[in-house]
Amino acid sequence: MRSIFLAAMAAAALANGATAAEDPHTRALAAGYKAAFLCSGVFNAGRPEAEIAADDLEGIYPDYQALVRTLPAVVDRQAKTVSVAFDPKLPPRIAAWRPNLGCAQLPIGAAPEAAANLPRLDVQPPPAAKANWPHGDEKATARTPKALQPLLAQAFDPGVYGGKTTAVLVVKDAKIVGERYRPGYDLHTPQRTWSAAKSLTATVVGRAAHLGKLKVDGPAEIPEWRAAGDPRAAITLAQLLHMGSGLWTDGPGNRTDEVYVGGGLVTEWATRMPLEVAPDTRFRYANNDTLLAARSVRTALGDGPDALAFPFTELLWKIGMRHTTPETDWQGNYILSSQVWTTARDLARLGLLYQNDGVWNGERLLPEGWSRFVATPGPAQPEKGPGYGAFFWLYGAAQGLPEGTYGMNGNRGQYVFIVPSKKVVIVRRGFDSAAARFDEVKFARDVLAALE
């Protein structure tokens, strides 16, 4: 819907002699993009503004690139906000940081004072202690096999695997056997997961299911669909997890810029799409299905402070993911399809939770067999490439990988491979562009060969 809407606006503007830079809505979205990434990069990750500009704000969507380079930004380190002016008659676009919840954007046209009304989560994590890996970072590493050492270096050479790598990490038998970072990054430096966050959503759903808060094979709990006669009320949570909701989207991929960078609400945008085909009859990769799954969890948990705290108290902090920040819209809906900031080690921890079928330090956190569920092909599958389970991609012999391999994938080169038969987890982080992608499957194949 958004792409059709913007295409119509752009056509009308160009017919009147305007350029894309003069289109007011595109300018607002580009300003929101810059505010969002500067805010999260500075206050979640502690990275220099110049580095954020070179990494997060380059190689982005072409419709925003030129504007993002030129729109002026102000970083207020005391207030922990970023504002980007885009229209002399409107307030700047503003992203504001909060503890635990990271940055949220105010809606277009909102005054800076509105940041004081953003939802907050003041729950404190358990006191940090020196704990052994994987719950902590002590005794995390084992000897790096000789054959693996050159691969770790080559991952950062665009001439070998392509892309723009920031981190690689390899876990074998629950120990880190390879780990390397770009200068300026270390084990505590988070960056955006993009769509690798969808796998975290599956895990939040699994945790809620294990606690008896919801039923995966039951209808998703979406309040906006409760009107009598709404056929969407029958869509199950499993159908959302499989990207098989049957809901209309503006094409595969379903760019959700109005939520991601427009200050729009999950409850305004993701919930409004009509049915297009019968559920379970078509695979359609869609951010909206993930946003709806997260919305369903929030509803099932009571839509209050406990629901806001749930991902932290019931999952992230339980498995040592202390450097992970899931962000929300300005009304507290988690944007768990993309907007999570985390580290390579925290992603490896999530992979190990699945390798252990949802058990952590002897405590079952996910339903028995949940790992098998997310790694089982859904009723409808992509037409080409890897298969799809429940917010996880599926690999095997067709990609030259062991059968049963599955993983988390995100834009700009975020990859986590879980290889149960080899007891291996492979993490790669980066800032790839569409023109220069990392060859993640070749890297995974080479890593596994080096570990033999």
XYZ file of C-alpha atoms in Angstrom:
452
model
C 0.000 0.000 0.000
C 2.775 2.407 0.923
C 4.696 1.839 -2.319
C 1.541 2.398 -4.380
C 0.747 5.485 -2.323
C 4.234 6.916 -2.736
C 4.333 6.048 -6.430
C 1.101 7.963 -6.965
C 2.414 10.930 -4.996
C 5.699 10.894 -6.855
C 3.958 10.743 -10.220
C 1.738 13.686 -9.317
C 4.687 15.670 -8.008
C 6.793 15.032 -11.087
C 3.888 15.950 -13.321
C 3.913 19.325 -11.602
C 7.654 19.719 -12.050
C 8.637 18.691 -8.516
C 11.571 16.440 -7.609
C 11.560 13.581 -5.122
C 13.417 15.810 -2.653
C 10.498 18.264 -2.767
C 7.851 15.648 -1.978
C 6.871 16.479 1.638
C 6.034 12.955 2.776
C 9.229 11.469 1.374
C 11.174 14.241 3.119
C 9.434 13.399 6.395
C 10.253 9.705 6.037
C 13.888 10.411 5.131
C 14.172 12.696 8.161
C 12.691 9.944 10.318
C 15.187 7.455 8.899
C 18.092 9.702 9.836
C 16.689 10.469 13.303
C 16.012 6.795 14.038
C 19.432 5.460 13.070
C 21.386 8.295 14.648
C 19.414 7.906 17.877
C 19.879 4.144 18.114
C 23.485 4.257 16.934
C 24.493 6.912 19.454
C 22.449 5.879 22.493
C 22.097 2.094 22.052
C 25.538 1.410 20.608
C 27.645 4.399 21.687
C 29.045 4.847 18.193
C 30.448 8.099 16.759
C 28.098 10.099 14.548
C 30.534 10.059 11.623
C 30.727 6.271 11.766
C 26.931 5.965 11.853
C 26.708 8.247 8.820
C 29.186 6.071 6.915
C 27.615 2.731 7.886
C 23.937 2.932 8.832
C 23.097 5.901 6.618
C 24.865 4.840 3.412
C 23.764 2.089 1.036
C 20.136 2.623 2.051
C 16.908 2.867 0.031
C 17.540 5.063 -3.026
C 14.403 7.132 -2.388
C 15.931 8.375 0.888
C 19.678 8.332 0.245
C 20.246 11.871 -1.064
C 17.885 13.419 1.482
C 19.447 11.566 4.412
C 22.853 12.919 3.436
C 21.684 16.537 3.420
C 18.902 16.962 6.009
C 20.367 18.577 9.146
C 20.407 16.556 12.372
C 20.871 17.670 15.980
C 21.957 15.117 18.594
C 21.042 16.197 22.141
C 23.131 13.961 24.381
C 21.638 15.334 27.570
C 18.011 14.799 26.531
C 18.978 11.670 24.540
C 17.078 12.765 21.461
C 17.850 13.300 17.791
C 15.919 15.846 15.746
C 16.041 16.249 11.965
C 14.483 19.300 10.321
C 12.647 18.666 7.057
C 9.928 21.357 6.733
C 10.155 24.970 7.963
C 6.472 24.934 8.952
C 6.543 21.682 10.949
C 8.511 20.485 13.978
C 11.550 18.350 13.162
C 11.295 14.572 13.135
C 12.327 13.377 16.584
C 13.589 10.064 17.915
C 13.961 9.772 21.686
C 15.858 7.149 23.691
C 14.635 5.393 26.831
C 16.353 2.812 29.067
C 15.765 -0.796 27.913
C 13.394 0.253 25.096
C 15.842 2.262 22.993
C 14.604 4.871 20.548
C 11.038 5.609 19.513
C 9.954 8.125 16.913
C 7.340 10.755 17.477
C 4.663 10.991 14.771
C 5.135 13.471 11.962
C 4.183 16.922 13.210
C 4.548 16.142 16.923
C 6.245 18.777 19.063
C 9.449 17.852 20.920
C 7.628 17.993 24.259
C 5.667 14.880 23.247
C 8.781 12.782 23.943
C 7.968 13.065 27.654
C 4.863 10.924 27.070
C 6.656 7.959 25.482
C 6.208 4.616 27.258
C 9.061 3.727 29.579
C 10.275 0.494 31.122
C 12.161 1.129 34.319
C 12.551 -2.519 35.291
C 16.167 -3.164 36.209
C 18.022 -6.225 34.925
C 19.459 -8.626 37.471
C 22.791 -7.385 38.832
C 25.625 -8.110 36.442
C 27.850 -10.873 37.683
C 30.860 -12.681 36.356
C 29.166 -15.725 34.880
C 30.542 -18.347 32.563
C 29.517 -18.476 28.922
C 26.904 -18.598 27.583
C 24.997 -16.850 30.377
C 27.962 -14.525 30.885
C 31.237 -13.876 29.109
C 33.683 -15.744 31.332
C 35.348 -18.898 29.954
C 33.615 -18.300 26.632
C 36.299 -19.357 24.182
C 38.050 -22.533 23.100
C 41.020 -22.978 20.780
C 40.421 -21.710 17.233
C 41.091 -24.506 14.729
C 43.968 -23.638 12.430
C 41.840 -24.033 9.308
C 39.279 -21.566 10.655
C 41.724 -18.746 11.361
C 42.131 -17.484 7.762
C 38.360 -17.603 7.208
C 37.773 -15.204 10.076
C 40.091 -12.699 8.411
C 38.686 -13.292 4.935
C 35.164 -12.530 6.159
C 36.287 -8.893 6.370
C 37.777 -8.885 2.867
C 35.098 -7.807 0.372
C 37.115 -9.446 -2.367
C 36.539 -12.894 -0.859
C 32.971 -13.059 0.452
C 31.729 -9.566 -0.425
C 29.866 -7.104 1.747
C 31.015 -4.928 4.625
C 31.552 -7.077 7.698
C 31.548 -5.849 11.303
C 31.609 -9.152 13.198
C 31.880 -12.911 12.776
C 31.499 -15.477 15.528
C 31.571 -19.280 15.445
C 30.338 -21.538 18.257
C 31.183 -25.248 18.330
C 30.019 -27.545 21.132
C 28.702 -24.471 23.015
C 32.127 -22.733 23.066
C 33.257 -19.804 20.933
C 35.969 -21.171 18.631
C 36.216 -18.105 16.400
C 35.417 -14.436 16.956
C 36.574 -11.293 15.185
C 35.376 -7.676 14.988
C 35.993 -4.673 12.806
C 37.988 -1.902 14.516
C 35.629 0.118 16.711
C 33.446 -2.925 17.450
C 33.708 -5.497 20.204
C 31.647 -8.132 21.973
C 29.437 -5.440 23.559
C 28.758 -3.300 20.456
C 25.188 -3.775 19.202
C 23.848 -3.013 15.775
C 20.430 -3.372 14.192
C 19.260 -6.890 13.483
C 16.901 -5.912 10.688
C 14.779 -9.008 9.921
C 16.834 -11.364 12.069
C 14.551 -9.893 14.733
C 11.717 -11.995 13.323
C 13.336 -15.073 14.854
C 13.398 -13.295 18.215
C 9.658 -12.731 17.770
C 9.188 -16.474 17.280
C 11.065 -16.989 20.535
C 8.913 -14.494 22.438
C 5.840 -16.300 21.087
C 7.313 -19.626 22.174
C 8.017 -18.342 25.665
C 4.464 -17.050 26.034
C 3.103 -20.358 24.733
C 5.193 -22.335 27.232
C 3.785 -20.211 30.058
C 0.249 -20.927 28.850
C -0.466 -17.337 27.853
C -1.528 -18.185 24.295
C -2.076 -21.022 21.843
C -0.026 -21.020 18.675
C -2.642 -22.979 16.733
C -5.417 -20.677 17.948
C -6.573 -17.365 16.462
C -4.117 -14.485 16.860
C -5.326 -12.022 19.461
C -5.629 -8.829 17.433
C -8.138 -6.420 19.056
C -8.544 -4.490 15.811
C -10.012 -7.606 14.178
C -12.692 -8.338 16.772
C -15.628 -6.682 15.035
C -18.387 -9.157 14.213
C -17.924 -10.678 10.778
C -14.228 -9.780 10.357
C -12.754 -12.842 8.584
C -9.250 -11.970 9.762
C -10.239 -12.967 13.295
C -9.759 -16.612 12.239
C -6.082 -16.152 11.241
C -3.980 -18.227 13.612
C -0.725 -17.295 15.257
C 0.921 -20.225 13.462
C -0.200 -18.823 10.106
C 1.448 -15.520 10.964
C 4.646 -17.301 12.028
C 4.722 -19.176 8.717
C 4.220 -15.981 6.668
C 1.011 -17.583 5.488
C -1.617 -15.169 6.779
C -3.082 -14.536 3.321
C -3.197 -10.801 4.050
C -2.659 -8.316 1.241
C 0.646 -6.467 1.205
C 2.288 -4.092 -1.234
C 4.400 -6.878 -2.691
C 6.882 -9.384 -1.239
C 9.063 -7.837 1.426
C 6.310 -5.471 2.565
C 8.339 -2.333 3.336
C 6.787 -0.879 6.459
C 8.403 2.541 6.333
C 5.401 4.271 7.902
C 6.116 2.346 11.114
C 9.895 2.043 10.850
C 10.688 5.661 9.999
C 7.369 7.478 9.735
C 6.317 7.516 13.367
C 3.270 5.396 12.520
C 1.804 2.873 14.939
C 1.833 -0.883 14.563
C -1.850 -0.825 15.480
C -2.591 1.691 12.715
C -0.691 0.076 9.859
C -0.116 -3.657 10.350
C -3.698 -4.334 11.412
C -5.424 -2.675 8.469
C -4.577 -5.032 5.600
C -7.452 -7.104 4.139
C -7.389 -10.772 3.271
C -6.234 -11.448 -0.264
C -5.968 -15.246 -0.388
C -6.923 -18.057 1.968
C -4.461 -18.478 4.875
C -1.840 -21.214 4.447
C -2.189 -21.182 0.649
C 0.568 -18.684 -0.162
C 3.960 -17.793 1.285
C 4.325 -14.018 1.320
C 7.301 -12.624 3.240
C 5.757 -9.724 5.145
C 6.864 -7.540 8.028
C 3.210 -7.141 8.934
C 2.836 -10.814 9.854
C 5.639 -10.406 12.392
C 4.277 -7.153 13.778
C 0.892 -8.847 14.177
C 2.429 -11.823 15.976
C 4.102 -9.460 18.450
C 0.837 -7.529 18.806
C -0.922 -10.806 19.605
C 1.543 -11.540 22.410
C 1.045 -8.092 23.890
C -2.739 -8.549 23.868
C -2.497 -12.012 25.423
C -0.349 -10.632 28.241
C -2.806 -7.888 29.114
C -1.446 -4.950 27.114
C 0.068 -3.334 30.217
C 3.424 -2.930 32.011
C 3.917 -6.684 32.365
C 3.545 -7.117 28.610
C 6.144 -4.414 28.004
C 8.578 -6.077 30.399
C 7.912 -9.636 29.179
C 10.657 -9.946 26.500
C 13.252 -8.871 29.057
C 12.181 -10.604 32.257
C 11.016 -13.841 30.653
C 13.542 -14.268 27.852
C 16.416 -11.887 27.145
C 17.796 -11.566 30.653
C 17.198 -15.226 31.395
C 19.636 -16.261 28.647
C 22.224 -13.548 29.205
C 21.139 -11.280 26.323
C 21.976 -8.146 28.314
C 23.101 -6.127 25.292
C 19.861 -6.451 23.317
C 17.407 -3.577 22.875
C 14.018 -4.209 21.235
C 12.477 -0.861 20.270
C 8.850 0.253 20.181
C 6.567 2.704 18.444
C 5.419 5.750 20.397
C 2.582 3.812 22.035
C 4.723 0.918 23.229
C 4.117 -1.676 20.512
C 7.308 -3.630 19.885
C 8.589 -3.353 16.311
C 9.927 -6.886 16.448
C 10.064 -7.400 12.694
C 13.293 -5.424 12.410
C 13.924 -2.803 15.061
C 16.123 -4.660 17.542
C 19.715 -3.805 18.412
C 21.955 -6.604 19.616
C 25.458 -8.046 19.590
C 27.019 -11.019 17.838
C 27.351 -12.834 21.171
C 23.724 -12.243 22.081
C 22.633 -13.655 18.717
C 24.839 -16.678 19.387
C 23.105 -17.095 22.749
C 19.746 -17.137 21.000
C 21.099 -19.745 18.594
C 22.286 -21.883 21.505
C 18.851 -21.698 23.127
C 17.476 -23.326 19.968
C 20.313 -25.809 19.772
C 19.287 -26.896 23.287
C 15.597 -27.111 22.272
C 14.610 -24.203 24.478
C 16.357 -25.290 27.687
C 18.724 -22.875 29.438
C 20.743 -23.749 32.545
C 18.375 -26.644 33.161
C 15.219 -24.507 32.876
C 12.822 -25.095 30.003
C 11.945 -21.702 28.504
C 10.285 -22.825 25.255
C 7.803 -25.638 24.640
C 9.352 -29.054 24.130
C 9.890 -29.468 20.398
C 9.773 -25.716 19.695
C 13.089 -25.908 17.844
C 11.617 -28.578 15.595
C 8.496 -26.473 15.061
C 10.349 -23.359 13.887
C 12.601 -25.487 11.649
C 9.734 -27.379 9.987
C 8.531 -26.066 6.593
C 5.259 -24.178 6.765
C 2.268 -25.196 4.607
C 3.245 -22.743 1.832
C 6.846 -22.193 0.783
C 8.958 -19.646 -1.134
C 9.123 -20.317 -4.854
C 12.930 -20.440 -4.834
C 15.883 -20.339 -2.474
C 15.864 -21.529 1.137
C 12.676 -22.821 2.704
C 10.772 -21.195 5.537
C 9.614 -22.448 8.909
C 8.248 -20.252 11.684
C 10.164 -16.967 11.326
C 13.332 -18.977 10.538
C 14.862 -19.750 7.134
C 15.566 -23.405 6.293
C 18.678 -24.752 4.574
C 19.999 -28.131 3.480
C 21.572 -30.046 0.641
C 20.275 -27.596 -1.977
C 22.567 -24.968 -0.448
C 25.400 -27.420 0.253
C 24.673 -27.353 3.987
C 23.772 -30.186 6.364
C 20.101 -31.121 6.397
C 18.294 -29.530 9.319
C 20.268 -26.280 9.171
C 18.117 -23.235 9.884
C 18.756 -19.611 10.602
C 17.951 -15.970 11.155
C 18.422 -13.561 8.245
C 18.321 -9.773 8.187
C 18.826 -6.940 5.727
C 22.313 -5.548 5.182
C 23.949 -8.885 5.973
C 22.755 -10.137 9.377
C 22.983 -13.938 9.477
C 22.809 -16.647 12.128
C 23.109 -20.293 11.045
C 22.115 -23.032 13.493
C 23.531 -26.422 12.463
C 22.169 -28.979 14.959
C 23.952 -31.996 13.450
C 27.325 -30.297 13.927
C 26.519 -28.456 17.185
C 27.576 -25.251 15.434
C 26.211 -21.694 15.446
C 27.633 -19.168 12.952
C 26.984 -15.430 13.294
C 27.866 -12.730 10.775
C 27.037 -9.009 11.100
C 27.529 -6.295 8.510
C 26.512 -3.203 6.582
C 26.065 -4.672 3.116
C 24.411 -2.803 0.276
C 22.212 -4.219 -2.460
C 25.149 -3.951 -4.863
C 27.659 -5.652 -2.538
C 26.236 -8.581 -0.577
C 28.066 -11.028 1.647
C 27.943 -14.647 0.428
C 26.616 -16.075 3.662
C 26.015 -19.612 2.383
C 29.549 -19.979 1.011
C 30.957 -18.644 4.279
C 28.878 -21.112 6.289
C 29.996 -24.000 4.062
C 33.644 -22.989 4.424
C 33.361 -22.624 8.196
C 31.820 -26.068 8.574
C 34.537 -27.592 6.388
C 37.216 -25.892 8.513
C 35.705 -27.387 11.677
C 35.864 -30.973 10.395
